[in-house]
Short mmCIF file of C-alpha atoms in Angstrom, two decimals:
data_model
loop_
_atom_site.label_atom_id
_atom_site.label_comp_id
_atom_site.label_asym_id
_atom_site.label_seq_id
_atom_site.Cartn_x
_atom_site.Cartn_y
_atom_site.Cartn_z
CA UNK R 163 0.00 0.00 0.00
CA UNK R 164 2.77 2.44 0.95
CA UNK R 165 4.66 1.96 -2.32
CA UNK R 166 1.47 2.32 -4.40
CA UNK R 167 0.64 5.60 -2.66
CA UNK R 168 4.16 6.91 -3.25
CA UNK R 169 3.94 5.88 -6.91
CA UNK R 170 0.58 7.59 -7.29
CA UNK R 171 1.89 10.74 -5.60
CA UNK R 172 4.95 10.71 -7.84
CA UNK R 173 2.80 10.22 -10.94
CA UNK R 174 0.66 13.24 -10.13
CA UNK R 175 1.21 15.89 -12.81
CA UNK R 176 3.26 18.86 -11.67
CA UNK R 177 0.46 21.09 -12.93
CA UNK R 178 -2.02 19.60 -10.45
CA UNK R 179 -3.02 21.95 -7.64
CA UNK R 180 -2.02 19.86 -4.64
CA UNK R 181 -3.17 22.58 -2.27
CA UNK R 182 -6.74 21.90 -3.41
CA UNK R 183 -6.25 18.22 -2.51
CA UNK R 184 -4.99 19.29 0.92
CA UNK R 185 -8.05 21.50 1.46
CA UNK R 186 -10.36 18.62 0.55
CA UNK R 187 -8.76 16.34 3.13
CA UNK R 188 -8.55 18.99 5.86
CA UNK R 189 -12.16 20.11 5.41
CA UNK R 190 -13.62 16.60 5.61
CA UNK R 191 -11.30 15.73 8.49
CA UNK R 192 -12.44 18.81 10.41
CA UNK R 193 -16.09 17.85 9.89
CA UNK R 194 -15.44 14.34 11.17
CA UNK R 195 -13.56 15.57 14.25
CA UNK R 196 -16.28 18.14 14.93
CA UNK R 197 -18.97 15.46 14.87
CA UNK R 198 -16.98 13.26 17.22
CA UNK R 199 -16.59 16.12 19.68
CA UNK R 200 -20.13 17.55 19.47
CA UNK R 201 -22.05 14.32 19.95
CA UNK R 202 -22.03 13.51 23.65
CA UNK R 203 -23.77 10.21 24.37
CA UNK R 204 -25.08 9.46 27.85
CA UNK R 205 -27.29 6.70 29.18
CA UNK R 206 -30.22 9.09 28.74
CA UNK R 207 -29.60 9.83 25.06
CA UNK R 208 -27.43 12.06 22.88
CA UNK R 209 -26.57 15.64 23.82
CA UNK R 210 -24.91 18.31 21.71
CA UNK R 211 -21.80 19.69 23.41
CA UNK R 212 -22.43 23.15 21.92
CA UNK R 213 -25.88 23.23 23.49
CA UNK R 214 -24.53 22.06 26.85
CA UNK R 215 -21.75 24.69 26.76
CA UNK R 216 -23.00 27.63 24.65
CA UNK R 217 -19.70 29.41 25.25
CA UNK R 218 -18.09 27.00 22.77
CA UNK R 219 -20.32 28.09 19.89
CA UNK R 220 -17.84 30.70 18.55
CA UNK R 221 -15.60 27.75 17.67
CA UNK R 222 -18.04 26.90 14.89
CA UNK R 223 -16.70 29.94 13.03
CA UNK R 224 -13.55 27.87 12.54
CA UNK R 225 -14.86 24.30 12.63
CA UNK R 226 -17.85 24.80 10.29
CA UNK R 227 -15.62 24.30 7.30
CA UNK R 228 -18.05 22.66 4.88
CA UNK R 229 -18.07 25.81 2.67
CA UNK R 230 -14.40 25.10 1.92
CA UNK R 231 -15.26 21.62 0.67
CA UNK R 232 -17.96 22.98 -1.65
CA UNK R 233 -15.53 25.68 -2.85
CA UNK R 234 -12.99 22.96 -3.66
CA UNK R 235 -15.75 21.04 -5.43
CA UNK R 236 -16.46 23.99 -7.70
CA UNK R 237 -12.78 24.21 -8.64
CA UNK R 238 -12.58 20.49 -9.45
CA UNK R 239 -15.87 20.39 -11.36
CA UNK R 240 -14.84 23.30 -13.58
CA UNK R 241 -11.57 21.61 -14.52
CA UNK R 242 -13.22 18.23 -15.08
CA UNK R 243 -16.03 19.49 -17.31
CA UNK R 244 -13.72 21.66 -19.39
CA UNK R 245 -11.35 18.73 -19.82
CA UNK R 246 -14.17 16.58 -21.20
CA UNK R 247 -15.18 19.32 -23.61
CA UNK R 248 -11.61 19.68 -24.88
CA UNK R 249 -11.19 15.95 -25.44
CA UNK R 250 -14.44 15.56 -27.40
CA UNK R 251 -13.72 15.33 -31.13
CA UNK R 252 -14.96 18.24 -33.20
CA UNK R 253 -18.49 17.60 -34.45
CA UNK R 254 -19.01 14.70 -32.02
CA UNK R 255 -22.45 14.10 -30.51
CA UNK R 256 -21.07 12.22 -27.51
CA UNK R 257 -23.14 12.95 -24.36
CA UNK R 258 -20.58 15.04 -22.45
CA UNK R 259 -23.06 15.87 -19.67
CA UNK R 260 -23.81 12.18 -19.05
CA UNK R 261 -20.11 11.29 -19.10
CA UNK R 262 -19.34 14.19 -16.73
CA UNK R 263 -21.99 13.11 -14.22
CA UNK R 264 -20.83 9.51 -14.25
CA UNK R 265 -17.18 10.45 -13.89
CA UNK R 266 -17.79 12.88 -11.02
CA UNK R 267 -20.31 10.71 -9.16
CA UNK R 268 -18.61 7.32 -9.29
CA UNK R 269 -16.47 7.92 -6.22
CA UNK R 270 -19.40 9.60 -4.49
CA UNK R 271 -22.45 7.45 -5.20
CA UNK R 272 -20.87 3.99 -5.23
CA UNK R 273 -19.61 4.11 -1.61
CA UNK R 274 -22.77 5.97 -0.59
CA UNK R 275 -25.08 3.29 -1.97
CA UNK R 276 -23.04 0.56 -0.28
CA UNK R 277 -23.37 2.46 3.01
CA UNK R 278 -27.12 2.91 2.48
CA UNK R 279 -27.74 -0.75 1.62
CA UNK R 280 -25.56 -2.17 4.41
CA UNK R 281 -27.19 0.01 7.04
CA UNK R 282 -30.66 -0.62 5.59
CA UNK R 283 -30.22 -4.37 5.90
CA UNK R 284 -28.78 -4.04 9.41
CA UNK R 285 -31.62 -1.76 10.50
CA UNK R 286 -34.25 -4.17 9.23
CA UNK R 287 -32.66 -7.14 11.02
CA UNK R 288 -32.23 -5.21 14.28
CA UNK R 289 -35.84 -4.06 14.33
CA UNK R 290 -37.19 -7.48 13.42
CA UNK R 291 -35.27 -8.77 16.44
CA UNK R 292 -36.82 -6.06 18.61
CA UNK R 293 -33.58 -4.10 19.10
CA UNK R 294 -34.73 -0.73 17.82
CA UNK R 295 -34.67 1.18 21.12
CA UNK R 296 -32.05 2.86 23.31
CA UNK R 297 -28.69 3.64 21.73
CA UNK R 298 -29.55 1.38 18.79
CA UNK R 299 -32.57 3.53 17.96
CA UNK R 300 -30.50 6.69 18.28
CA UNK R 301 -27.87 5.20 15.98
CA UNK R 302 -30.45 4.24 13.35
CA UNK R 303 -31.70 7.81 13.39
CA UNK R 304 -28.33 9.56 13.38
CA UNK R 305 -26.08 7.58 11.02
CA UNK R 306 -27.85 8.85 7.90
CA UNK R 307 -27.95 12.55 8.86
CA UNK R 308 -24.61 13.47 7.21
CA UNK R 309 -26.07 12.31 3.89
CA UNK R 310 -27.54 15.81 3.46
CA UNK R 311 -24.05 16.82 2.37
CA UNK R 312 -24.07 14.16 -0.36
CA UNK R 313 -27.42 15.42 -1.62
CA UNK R 314 -26.24 19.03 -1.83
CA UNK R 315 -23.04 17.94 -3.56
CA UNK R 316 -25.05 15.98 -6.13
CA UNK R 317 -26.98 19.15 -6.94
CA UNK R 318 -23.72 21.04 -7.41
CA UNK R 319 -22.44 18.45 -9.87
CA UNK R 320 -25.75 18.46 -11.75
CA UNK R 321 -25.77 22.26 -12.15
CA UNK R 322 -22.08 22.61 -13.01
CA UNK R 323 -22.42 22.83 -16.83
CA UNK R 324 -25.15 25.49 -16.68
CA UNK R 325 -23.53 27.56 -13.94
CA UNK R 326 -20.09 27.23 -15.52
CA UNK R 327 -21.59 28.67 -18.70
CA UNK R 328 -22.90 31.64 -16.73
CA UNK R 329 -19.51 32.03 -15.08
CA UNK R 330 -17.72 32.03 -18.44
CA UNK R 331 -20.03 34.81 -19.60
CA UNK R 332 -20.44 36.97 -16.50
CA UNK R 333 -17.61 36.01 -14.12
CA UNK R 334 -18.16 37.60 -10.70
CA UNK R 335 -21.58 38.69 -11.95
CA UNK R 336 -22.83 35.09 -11.85
CA UNK R 337 -21.71 34.78 -8.22
CA UNK R 338 -23.31 38.14 -7.41
CA UNK R 339 -26.62 36.96 -8.88
CA UNK R 340 -26.68 33.86 -6.65
CA UNK R 341 -25.65 35.88 -3.59
CA UNK R 342 -28.36 38.48 -4.35
CA UNK R 343 -30.91 35.71 -4.59
CA UNK R 344 -29.82 34.48 -1.13
CA UNK R 345 -30.26 38.01 0.22
CA UNK R 346 -33.74 38.25 -1.31
CA UNK R 347 -34.74 34.92 0.23
CA UNK R 348 -33.75 36.04 3.74
CA UNK R 349 -35.54 39.38 3.28
CA UNK R 350 -38.71 37.57 2.24
CA UNK R 351 -38.27 35.15 5.11
CA UNK R 352 -37.52 37.50 7.99
CA UNK R 353 -39.00 40.84 6.87
CA UNK R 354 -42.04 39.71 4.92
CA UNK R 355 -42.70 36.40 6.68
CA UNK R 356 -43.16 34.48 3.43
CA UNK R 357 -43.51 30.78 4.37
CA UNK R 358 -41.22 28.06 3.00
CA UNK R 359 -39.16 30.51 0.92
CA UNK R 360 -36.14 29.84 3.14
CA UNK R 361 -35.64 26.40 1.58
CA UNK R 362 -34.54 28.05 -1.67
CA UNK R 363 -31.31 28.98 0.08
CA UNK R 364 -30.25 25.35 0.09
CA UNK R 365 -29.57 26.11 -3.57
CA UNK R 366 -28.61 29.79 -3.60
CA UNK R 367 -26.18 29.77 -0.66
CA UNK R 368 -24.33 26.57 -1.47
CA UNK R 369 -24.26 27.19 -5.22
CA UNK R 370 -22.83 30.66 -4.57
CA UNK R 371 -19.98 29.10 -2.56
CA UNK R 372 -19.54 26.53 -5.33
CA UNK R 373 -19.34 29.38 -7.86
CA UNK R 374 -16.32 30.74 -5.99
CA UNK R 375 -14.54 27.54 -6.99
CA UNK R 376 -15.06 28.45 -10.66
CA UNK R 377 -13.49 31.84 -9.99
CA UNK R 378 -10.55 30.14 -8.26
CA UNK R 379 -10.10 27.83 -11.27
CA UNK R 380 -9.70 30.90 -13.49
CA UNK R 381 -7.41 32.72 -11.06
CA UNK R 382 -9.97 35.47 -10.48
CA UNK R 383 -9.83 35.66 -6.67
CA UNK R 384 -7.19 38.38 -6.77
CA UNK R 385 -7.83 39.94 -3.36
CA UNK R 386 -8.45 37.15 -0.83
CA UNK R 387 -7.82 39.49 2.12
CA UNK R 388 -10.66 41.73 0.94
CA UNK R 389 -12.94 38.71 0.50
CA UNK R 390 -12.10 37.36 3.96
CA UNK R 391 -12.46 40.74 5.66
CA UNK R 392 -15.75 41.60 3.97
CA UNK R 393 -17.21 38.16 4.68
CA UNK R 394 -16.18 38.17 8.34
CA UNK R 395 -17.39 41.73 8.90
CA UNK R 396 -20.74 41.01 7.29
CA UNK R 397 -21.19 37.74 9.21
CA UNK R 398 -20.43 39.45 12.54
CA UNK R 399 -22.84 42.29 11.74
CA UNK R 400 -25.64 39.92 10.70
CA UNK R 401 -25.30 37.86 13.88
CA UNK R 402 -24.98 40.92 16.13
CA UNK R 403 -27.80 42.96 14.59
CA UNK R 404 -30.02 40.47 12.80
CA UNK R 405 -32.08 37.38 13.63
CA UNK R 406 -29.21 34.99 13.00
CA UNK R 407 -27.86 32.72 15.77
CA UNK R 408 -24.22 32.70 16.81
CA UNK R 409 -23.58 29.06 15.97
CA UNK R 410 -22.74 28.21 12.35
CA UNK R 411 -24.05 24.69 12.90
CA UNK R 412 -27.57 23.67 13.84
CA UNK R 413 -28.55 23.56 17.50
CA UNK R 414 -31.27 21.26 18.85
CA UNK R 415 -34.57 23.01 19.38
CA UNK R 416 -33.58 26.38 17.94
CA UNK R 417 -36.18 28.21 15.85
CA UNK R 418 -33.61 29.60 13.41
CA UNK R 419 -30.58 27.70 12.19
CA UNK R 420 -27.77 29.05 10.03
CA UNK R 421 -27.40 25.61 8.50
CA UNK R 422 -30.82 24.13 7.76
CA UNK R 423 -31.82 25.92 5.70
CA UNK R 424 -28.66 27.97 5.06
CA UNK R 425 -28.80 31.71 5.73
CA UNK R 426 -27.09 34.81 4.44
CA UNK R 427 -24.93 34.71 7.59
CA UNK R 428 -23.63 31.28 6.56
CA UNK R 429 -22.85 32.58 3.06
CA UNK R 430 -20.82 35.42 4.57
CA UNK R 431 -19.10 32.87 6.81
CA UNK R 432 -18.24 30.92 3.66
CA UNK R 433 -16.78 34.05 2.04
CA UNK R 434 -14.39 34.68 4.91
CA UNK R 435 -13.33 31.02 5.00
CA UNK R 436 -12.62 31.00 1.26
CA UNK R 437 -10.65 34.23 1.58
CA UNK R 438 -8.72 32.79 4.53
CA UNK R 439 -7.70 29.56 2.78
CA UNK R 440 -6.66 31.58 -0.28
CA UNK R 441 -4.46 33.76 1.94
CA UNK R 442 -2.80 30.57 3.19
CA UNK R 443 -2.35 29.24 -0.32
CA UNK R 444 1.41 29.82 -0.64
CA UNK R 445 2.18 28.26 2.74
CA UNK R 446 -0.14 25.35 2.07
CA UNK R 447 1.44 24.71 -1.33
CA UNK R 448 4.91 24.61 0.25
CA UNK R 449 3.65 22.19 2.91
CA UNK R 450 2.03 19.76 0.50
CA UNK R 451 5.09 19.86 -1.76
CA UNK R 452 6.94 17.80 0.85
CA UNK R 453 7.00 14.15 -0.29
CA UNK R 454 5.63 12.67 2.94
CA UNK R 455 2.85 15.23 3.22
CA UNK R 456 1.96 14.79 -0.43
CA UNK R 457 1.80 10.99 -0.06
CA UNK R 458 -0.41 11.34 3.01
CA UNK R 459 -2.77 13.68 1.18
CA UNK R 460 -2.95 11.30 -1.80
CA UNK R 461 -3.77 8.36 0.48
CA UNK R 462 -6.36 10.33 2.46
CA UNK R 463 -8.06 11.58 -0.71
CA UNK R 464 -8.45 7.99 -1.87
CA UNK R 465 -10.57 7.04 1.15
CA UNK R 466 -12.01 10.40 2.27
CA UNK R 467 -15.61 9.73 1.24
CA UNK R 468 -15.62 6.25 2.77
CA UNK R 469 -14.28 7.63 6.05
CA UNK R 470 -16.88 10.41 6.03
CA UNK R 471 -19.74 7.98 5.44
CA UNK R 472 -18.75 5.63 8.25
CA UNK R 473 -17.34 7.99 10.89
CA UNK R 474 -20.60 8.31 12.85
CA UNK R 475 -21.00 4.53 12.76
CA UNK R 476 -17.56 4.27 14.34
CA UNK R 477 -18.26 6.88 17.00
CA UNK R 478 -21.59 5.34 18.03
CA UNK R 479 -19.96 1.92 17.93
CA UNK R 480 -17.39 3.12 20.46
CA UNK R 481 -20.14 4.39 22.76
CA UNK R 482 -22.03 1.11 22.33
CA UNK R 483 -18.94 -0.87 23.30
CA UNK R 484 -18.47 1.31 26.37
CA UNK R 485 -22.03 0.65 27.47
CA UNK R 486 -21.68 -3.08 26.83
CA UNK R 487 -18.47 -3.21 28.87
CA UNK R 488 -19.92 -1.17 31.71
CA UNK R 489 -17.59 1.79 31.18
CA UNK R 490 -19.19 4.86 32.79
CA UNK R 491 -20.33 7.67 30.49
CA UNK R 492 -19.70 10.98 32.29
CA UNK R 493 -21.99 13.95 31.87
CA UNK R 494 -20.97 16.10 28.88
CA UNK R 495 -18.42 18.88 29.44
CA UNK R 496 -17.44 17.67 32.92
CA UNK R 497 -13.79 17.11 33.78
CA UNK R 498 -14.26 13.34 33.50
CA UNK R 499 -15.87 13.74 30.07
CA UNK R 500 -12.98 15.83 28.74
CA UNK R 501 -10.43 13.41 30.21
CA UNK R 502 -12.17 10.52 28.46
CA UNK R 503 -12.50 12.35 25.11
CA UNK R 504 -8.99 11.53 23.73
CA UNK R 505 -9.53 7.83 24.41
CA UNK R 506 -12.95 7.87 22.68
CA UNK R 507 -11.56 9.72 19.67
CA UNK R 508 -8.59 7.36 19.32
CA UNK R 509 -10.98 4.41 19.47
CA UNK R 510 -13.22 6.05 16.87
CA UNK R 511 -10.20 6.63 14.61
CA UNK R 512 -9.24 2.96 14.91
CA UNK R 513 -12.77 1.73 14.19
CA UNK R 514 -13.12 4.13 11.26
CA UNK R 515 -9.84 2.82 9.84
CA UNK R 516 -11.17 -0.74 10.14
CA UNK R 517 -14.40 0.20 8.34
CA UNK R 518 -12.42 2.01 5.65
CA UNK R 519 -10.29 -1.08 5.08
CA UNK R 520 -13.47 -3.10 4.51
CA UNK R 521 -15.35 -0.66 2.27
CA UNK R 522 -12.62 1.42 0.58
CA UNK R 523 -12.70 -0.69 -2.58
CA UNK R 524 -16.06 0.86 -3.52
CA UNK R 525 -14.48 4.32 -3.64
CA UNK R 526 -12.05 3.31 -6.36
CA UNK R 527 -13.21 4.57 -9.75
CA UNK R 528 -14.54 1.93 -12.14
CA UNK R 529 -12.75 1.38 -15.46
CA UNK R 530 -13.60 3.94 -18.12
CA UNK R 531 -16.18 2.83 -20.68
CA UNK R 532 -16.17 4.35 -24.17
CA UNK R 533 -19.16 6.56 -24.87
CA UNK R 534 -21.64 5.31 -27.42
CA UNK R 535 -23.23 8.70 -28.01
CA UNK R 536 -26.66 7.36 -27.11
CA UNK R 537 -29.55 9.70 -27.74
CA UNK R 538 -31.22 11.11 -24.65
CA UNK R 539 -28.28 10.23 -22.40
CA UNK R 540 -28.13 13.77 -21.00
CA UNK R 541 -31.82 13.77 -20.07
CA UNK R 542 -31.52 10.31 -18.56
CA UNK R 543 -28.54 11.42 -16.48
CA UNK R 544 -30.39 14.54 -15.31
CA UNK R 545 -33.33 12.38 -14.21
CA UNK R 546 -30.96 9.98 -12.47
CA UNK R 547 -29.07 12.60 -10.50
CA UNK R 548 -32.36 14.26 -9.49
CA UNK R 549 -33.74 10.99 -8.15
CA UNK R 550 -30.47 10.25 -6.39
CA UNK R 551 -30.22 13.61 -4.65
CA UNK R 552 -33.88 13.53 -3.55
CA UNK R 553 -33.47 9.99 -2.25
CA UNK R 554 -30.29 10.79 -0.36
CA UNK R 555 -31.75 13.98 1.13
CA UNK R 556 -34.92 12.10 2.11
CA UNK R 557 -32.93 9.36 3.84
CA UNK R 558 -30.85 11.93 5.72
CA UNK R 559 -34.10 13.31 7.14
CA UNK R 560 -36.06 10.15 7.91
CA UNK R 561 -33.24 7.82 9.03
CA UNK R 562 -33.63 4.09 9.56
CA UNK R 563 -35.46 4.18 12.90
CA UNK R 564 -39.12 3.15 12.77
CA UNK R 565 -38.80 1.06 9.61
CA UNK R 566 -41.48 -1.40 10.72
CA UNK R 567 -43.81 1.42 11.79
CA UNK R 568 -43.59 3.14 8.40
CA UNK R 569 -41.92 6.29 9.76
CA UNK R 570 -41.78 9.17 7.26
CA UNK R 571 -40.28 12.65 6.99
CA UNK R 572 -41.37 15.69 5.00
CA UNK R 573 -39.29 16.27 1.86
CA UNK R 574 -40.43 19.23 -0.27
CA UNK R 575 -44.08 18.92 0.76
CA UNK R 576 -44.09 15.10 0.32
CA UNK R 577 -43.81 12.55 3.09
CA UNK R 578 -41.10 10.01 2.28
CA UNK R 579 -40.21 6.74 4.02
CA UNK R 580 -36.77 5.18 4.27
CA UNK R 581 -37.52 2.36 1.77
CA UNK R 582 -38.85 4.90 -0.76
CA UNK R 583 -35.77 7.10 -0.28
CA UNK R 584 -33.43 4.14 -0.78
CA UNK R 585 -35.29 3.08 -3.92
CA UNK R 586 -35.03 6.60 -5.36
CA UNK R 587 -31.33 6.89 -4.59
CA UNK R 588 -30.52 3.45 -5.96
CA UNK R 589 -32.61 3.95 -9.09
CA UNK R 590 -31.05 7.36 -9.72
CA UNK R 591 -27.53 6.01 -9.33
CA UNK R 592 -28.21 3.20 -11.81
CA UNK R 593 -29.61 5.69 -14.32
CA UNK R 594 -26.51 7.87 -14.06
CA UNK R 595 -24.26 4.83 -14.48
CA UNK R 596 -26.16 3.57 -17.53
CA UNK R 597 -26.45 6.94 -19.25
CA UNK R 598 -22.79 7.77 -18.64
CA UNK R 599 -21.68 4.61 -20.39
#
């Protein structure tokens, strides 16, 4: 394994932006560590450390780093789609959109569908055996929640060709249009009280951050200090003077969340993060140029999605083992809890590594298949990615608890069950695979 990673790192073209690879790994790693720290399991249930100790909520302005991942995604999607366009023979009718979706989603949807099917089967067996309560029930509800990120990312991939076309024509104007739409949504939401309009910002906020990745790909973020300063100043002002909460992650029971649905404050938070990582670009590039660091980043990128999918399973598995062995679970944020935290995290790292070793093969890209230029492939791919993102988002909301009781959750005005969500996601993935071939 070590030699193959070194060979892969050495084979990486010198033109590749290794700093982008580093940002991808660091952003996902920060999310995983944040989840491990925030979820505090006790015999009475699961608490959120940030709710128990509100004074820690300012840390979310550093640890809520998901905007950086979506920014990196925009950069990568722009390069990938343009590469496909350049390689297409002149006059060809090959379905570039279908090929683009398949290429970008292979390492995303394949490990996701394995995760969904494995946990679905386990949930059904556990509940048939009458083991759906206690920590098991909490686990069945929580393990699918991070899938919202997969759903949003699927939407970003799907909209890349259209939004990249707008970027090529208008540049910063395309970003400004998305940001203005996010502003309008929050005005309608908070000033005019228009119901349900806030859900539009799942698109406008995250696609605006994604659009910054296009600008980065073209070298058009010339003043990162200005971007960071303006974003941070605006975010502070919105939280201090507006209806926005301090935390940049969702808190249990709060009426307004900056995350779900995203708010203008979260967009400004994303601006300052993007500006900050661009300011660190030269230092980061020098760091990742070191052979050992580069090899580590290459290895981590190869299993990042698998680790992200299974990290909550590992954490809850550690807590389950502690309960089974009679290890006391201290109250969150007490001295005993903090003293125990390094041991829990090390155990979660070990269990995640074990799960990655089992499931990492599904993150490897499948062999390329020549395009046949089939008619309607683009439309079929669009339908597939739509079904997949709706299914994944639905499953993130409903979870696997209450399978036998027919539990549902509201997804865009429609109640959806876990089996229906799985069927949509699986069917969408198969459509994307078939059309992309």
